[in-house]
Amino acid sequence: MNYFAKLTRSSNRGCKKLGSVKATEQILNNINANKDATEIYREWKRLHREHINVVNHFITEEEIFIKDLKCIFEKYGINADATKEIYPMLSSLYNRKLFPDVMDMLTDLKDYNIVIGSTTDTKPLLNNIEQTKLPITNAFTSESLKAYKPNRQFYLGILNAMKWNADETVFVGDSLIDDVAGPKSVGIKTIWLNRKQIVPNKFAVEPDGIINNLYELSDCIRMINSIN
């Protein structure tokens, strides 16, 4: 069985959202903009997803972040240069820490082929792998694949590069769109990592398994294998 995963978290308070809000707050402070960082980041996150979804010719996530910030400045009437002020958000992508259950999961799944597939640029992901000493030999990014989740080419690119069959592969992640609907579109089995224990009204595409942490992953994979 082959396995994809999202394994890192932000170094800022252990939560990607808080790290990104903190970066937004720093940008606003740097330009003396008296705005609510949480509100701004909420809009920024929406814009980022929107900009990723309309990419026709691939551009890096760094370029998308700059595009996002330009739109934010325009919407909120802020007179500043997004290209110069983007650094805190880009910096927040580096030096992320592992969730505490990651290394135990890797030990439990030592007989599996494991790679990371992440919507990010290559340099920050490789930095995080190096800083956390994560024993992963293969990592794929939107930059290396020239596609963003949930574009089918993202998942097909990994399968082709690894010479894996979709029906022998499991994709694990915390996004119902990127890590369930996307992989399912190319025939990959999926496990939704529901760390926040969200109860959705309904699933647009139902995962093959649901776990609340990676300690539950081995049993979930065995359950999927027994069904199939």
Short mmCIF file of C-alpha atoms in Angstrom, two decimals:
data_model
loop_
_atom_site.label_atom_id
_atom_site.label_comp_id
_atom_site.label_asym_id
_atom_site.label_seq_id
_atom_site.Cartn_x
_atom_site.Cartn_y
_atom_site.Cartn_z
CA MET A 1 0.00 0.00 0.00
CA ASN A 2 1.21 3.49 -0.82
CA TYR A 3 0.46 6.51 1.30
CA PHE A 4 0.43 10.31 0.90
CA ALA A 5 0.30 12.61 3.90
CA LYS A 6 0.30 16.14 5.22
CA LEU A 7 2.51 15.88 8.28
CA THR A 8 3.58 19.33 9.44
CA ARG A 9 2.03 22.17 11.35
CA SER A 10 3.01 25.80 11.80
CA SER A 11 5.80 26.67 14.22
CA ASN A 12 3.62 29.53 15.45
CA ARG A 13 1.45 28.15 18.30
CA GLY A 14 1.24 24.81 16.52
CA CYS A 15 -1.56 25.88 14.19
CA LYS A 16 -1.37 26.93 10.56
CA LYS A 17 -4.29 29.34 10.86
CA LEU A 18 -2.84 31.16 13.86
CA GLY A 19 0.57 31.34 12.17
CA SER A 20 -0.99 32.91 9.09
CA VAL A 21 -3.05 35.36 11.16
CA LYS A 22 0.13 36.35 12.99
CA ALA A 23 1.87 36.94 9.67
CA THR A 24 -1.09 39.04 8.49
CA GLU A 25 -0.92 41.05 11.71
CA GLN A 26 2.80 41.68 11.17
CA ILE A 27 2.18 42.93 7.63
CA LEU A 28 -0.52 45.31 8.87
CA ASN A 29 1.73 46.58 11.66
CA ASN A 30 4.61 47.13 9.23
CA ILE A 31 2.47 49.49 7.13
CA ASN A 32 0.61 51.05 10.08
CA ALA A 33 -2.76 49.77 8.87
CA ASN A 34 -5.32 49.74 11.68
CA LYS A 35 -7.24 46.67 10.50
CA ASP A 36 -8.40 43.45 12.15
CA ALA A 37 -5.86 40.75 11.22
CA THR A 38 -8.31 37.87 11.73
CA GLU A 39 -10.86 39.46 9.38
CA ILE A 40 -8.18 40.29 6.82
CA TYR A 41 -6.77 36.77 6.91
CA ARG A 42 -10.23 35.26 6.49
CA GLU A 43 -10.64 37.24 3.28
CA TRP A 44 -7.06 36.45 2.26
CA LYS A 45 -7.70 32.71 2.65
CA ARG A 46 -10.83 32.98 0.48
CA LEU A 47 -8.91 34.89 -2.18
CA HIS A 48 -6.03 32.41 -2.10
CA ARG A 49 -8.36 29.50 -2.81
CA GLU A 50 -10.07 31.49 -5.55
CA HIS A 51 -6.75 32.43 -7.20
CA ILE A 52 -5.50 28.84 -7.06
CA ASN A 53 -8.71 27.60 -8.68
CA VAL A 54 -8.41 29.94 -11.67
CA VAL A 55 -4.74 29.31 -12.50
CA ASN A 56 -4.54 28.59 -16.24
CA HIS A 57 -0.77 28.72 -16.68
CA PHE A 58 1.08 27.58 -13.58
CA ILE A 59 2.53 30.22 -11.29
CA THR A 60 4.21 29.58 -7.94
CA GLU A 61 2.38 29.91 -4.65
CA GLU A 62 4.66 32.83 -3.80
CA GLU A 63 3.32 34.66 -6.85
CA ILE A 64 -0.24 33.81 -5.80
CA PHE A 65 0.39 35.16 -2.30
CA ILE A 66 1.55 38.46 -3.81
CA LYS A 67 -1.55 38.52 -6.02
CA ASP A 68 -3.70 37.86 -2.93
CA LEU A 69 -2.11 40.70 -0.99
CA LYS A 70 -2.52 43.16 -3.87
CA CYS A 71 -6.25 42.37 -3.86
CA ILE A 72 -6.40 42.76 -0.07
CA PHE A 73 -4.72 46.17 -0.24
CA GLU A 74 -7.11 47.30 -2.97
CA LYS A 75 -10.22 46.04 -1.16
CA TYR A 76 -9.36 47.67 2.15
CA GLY A 77 -7.98 50.89 0.66
CA ILE A 78 -4.41 50.28 1.82
CA ASN A 79 -1.69 52.14 -0.06
CA ALA A 80 1.26 49.74 0.04
CA ASP A 81 3.38 47.58 -2.26
CA ALA A 82 2.36 43.92 -1.92
CA THR A 83 5.63 42.72 -3.43
CA LYS A 84 7.61 44.43 -0.66
CA GLU A 85 5.25 43.60 2.20
CA ILE A 86 4.64 39.90 1.51
CA TYR A 87 7.69 38.59 3.39
CA PRO A 88 6.03 37.78 6.78
CA MET A 89 3.50 35.48 5.07
CA LEU A 90 6.19 33.74 3.01
CA SER A 91 8.37 33.41 6.10
CA SER A 92 5.51 31.72 7.98
CA LEU A 93 5.73 28.78 5.55
CA TYR A 94 9.15 27.79 6.93
CA ASN A 95 10.33 25.95 10.05
CA ARG A 96 7.05 24.24 10.81
CA LYS A 97 6.89 21.61 13.51
CA LEU A 98 5.62 18.06 13.34
CA PHE A 99 2.38 17.04 14.93
CA PRO A 100 3.28 14.86 17.94
CA ASP A 101 1.74 11.73 16.40
CA VAL A 102 3.77 11.81 13.17
CA MET A 103 6.89 9.87 14.14
CA ASP A 104 4.86 7.13 15.84
CA MET A 105 2.76 6.85 12.67
CA LEU A 106 5.88 6.50 10.53
CA THR A 107 7.11 3.70 12.79
CA ASP A 108 3.76 1.91 12.57
CA LEU A 109 3.76 2.19 8.78
CA LYS A 110 7.44 1.37 8.20
CA ASP A 111 6.48 -1.35 5.68
CA TYR A 112 4.50 1.12 3.54
CA ASN A 113 5.72 3.42 0.79
CA ILE A 114 5.16 6.94 2.13
CA VAL A 115 5.49 10.27 0.32
CA ILE A 116 4.28 13.80 0.97
CA GLY A 117 2.05 15.65 -1.51
CA SER A 118 1.58 19.31 -0.60
CA THR A 119 0.07 22.44 -2.12
CA THR A 120 3.09 24.67 -1.65
CA ASP A 121 6.34 25.70 -3.29
CA THR A 122 9.22 23.24 -3.14
CA LYS A 123 11.73 25.26 -1.09
CA PRO A 124 9.59 25.70 2.07
CA LEU A 125 8.52 22.06 2.08
CA LEU A 126 12.11 20.81 1.76
CA ASN A 127 13.10 23.20 4.54
CA ASN A 128 10.40 21.74 6.80
CA ILE A 129 11.46 18.18 6.02
CA GLU A 130 15.09 19.02 6.80
CA GLN A 131 14.30 20.98 9.98
CA THR A 132 12.04 18.26 11.40
CA LYS A 133 14.42 15.48 10.29
CA LEU A 134 11.43 13.75 8.75
CA PRO A 135 12.49 10.38 7.26
CA ILE A 136 10.75 10.96 3.92
CA THR A 137 12.64 10.37 0.69
CA ASN A 138 9.95 11.53 -1.74
CA ALA A 139 8.06 14.79 -1.56
CA PHE A 140 5.89 16.43 -4.19
CA THR A 141 4.70 20.02 -4.29
CA SER A 142 2.38 22.02 -6.49
CA GLU A 143 5.51 23.69 -7.86
CA SER A 144 7.19 20.40 -8.81
CA LEU A 145 3.95 18.99 -10.28
CA LYS A 146 2.86 22.29 -11.92
CA ALA A 147 -0.64 21.78 -10.53
CA TYR A 148 -2.59 22.60 -7.39
CA LYS A 149 -5.00 20.44 -5.44
CA PRO A 150 -7.71 19.46 -6.24
CA ASN A 151 -6.61 19.43 -9.90
CA ARG A 152 -6.46 15.82 -11.09
CA GLN A 153 -2.98 16.40 -12.50
CA PHE A 154 -1.62 16.89 -8.98
CA TYR A 155 -2.51 13.33 -7.95
CA LEU A 156 -1.84 11.75 -11.33
CA GLY A 157 1.60 13.37 -11.36
CA ILE A 158 2.53 11.65 -8.10
CA LEU A 159 1.13 8.28 -9.21
CA ASN A 160 3.04 8.47 -12.48
CA ALA A 161 6.30 9.58 -10.86
CA MET A 162 6.13 6.80 -8.26
CA LYS A 163 4.74 4.24 -10.73
CA TRP A 164 1.90 3.50 -8.31
CA ASN A 165 -1.57 2.16 -9.08
CA ALA A 166 -4.40 4.33 -7.79
CA ASP A 167 -6.29 1.38 -6.28
CA GLU A 168 -3.24 0.46 -4.18
CA THR A 169 -2.82 3.97 -2.81
CA VAL A 170 -4.32 5.89 0.12
CA PHE A 171 -4.33 9.69 0.39
CA VAL A 172 -4.51 11.09 3.93
CA GLY A 173 -5.20 14.75 4.71
CA ASP A 174 -7.37 17.25 6.53
CA SER A 175 -9.22 18.87 3.60
CA LEU A 176 -12.42 17.32 2.27
CA ILE A 177 -11.82 19.07 -1.05
CA ASP A 178 -8.06 18.70 -1.53
CA ASP A 179 -7.47 15.39 0.26
CA VAL A 180 -10.72 13.52 -0.36
CA ALA A 181 -12.60 14.80 -3.43
CA GLY A 182 -9.40 15.43 -5.41
CA PRO A 183 -7.75 12.01 -4.92
CA LYS A 184 -11.11 10.23 -5.32
CA SER A 185 -11.43 11.78 -8.79
CA VAL A 186 -8.49 9.64 -9.97
CA GLY A 187 -9.47 6.47 -8.08
CA ILE A 188 -7.27 6.86 -4.98
CA LYS A 189 -8.66 5.68 -1.63
CA THR A 190 -8.87 8.43 0.97
CA ILE A 191 -8.74 8.92 4.73
CA TRP A 192 -9.95 12.21 6.15
CA LEU A 193 -7.79 13.41 9.05
CA ASN A 194 -10.44 15.22 11.09
CA ARG A 195 -8.23 16.70 13.85
CA LYS A 196 -10.83 19.35 14.73
CA GLN A 197 -13.56 16.68 14.94
CA ILE A 198 -15.84 18.60 12.59
CA VAL A 199 -19.28 17.12 11.95
CA PRO A 200 -20.18 18.03 8.34
CA ASN A 201 -23.82 18.28 7.31
CA LYS A 202 -23.05 15.95 4.44
CA PHE A 203 -20.11 14.75 2.38
CA ALA A 204 -19.90 15.87 -1.26
CA VAL A 205 -17.56 12.89 -1.70
CA GLU A 206 -17.32 10.46 1.19
CA PRO A 207 -13.87 9.36 2.39
CA ASP A 208 -13.07 5.67 2.73
CA GLY A 209 -12.11 6.27 6.35
CA ILE A 210 -12.09 9.01 8.99
CA ILE A 211 -9.54 9.44 11.78
CA ASN A 212 -9.08 12.11 14.47
CA ASN A 213 -5.30 11.69 14.71
CA LEU A 214 -2.53 9.67 13.11
CA TYR A 215 -2.43 7.16 15.97
CA GLU A 216 -5.64 5.78 14.43
CA LEU A 217 -4.21 5.49 10.93
CA SER A 218 -2.88 1.91 11.00
CA ASP A 219 -6.22 0.48 12.14
CA CYS A 220 -8.08 2.57 9.57
CA ILE A 221 -5.88 1.31 6.74
CA ARG A 222 -6.41 -2.28 7.89
CA MET A 223 -10.15 -1.67 7.91
CA ILE A 224 -10.05 -0.29 4.35
CA ASN A 225 -7.95 -3.23 3.16
CA SER A 226 -10.35 -5.75 4.75
CA ILE A 227 -13.32 -4.16 2.95
CA ASN A 228 -11.53 -4.11 -0.37
#
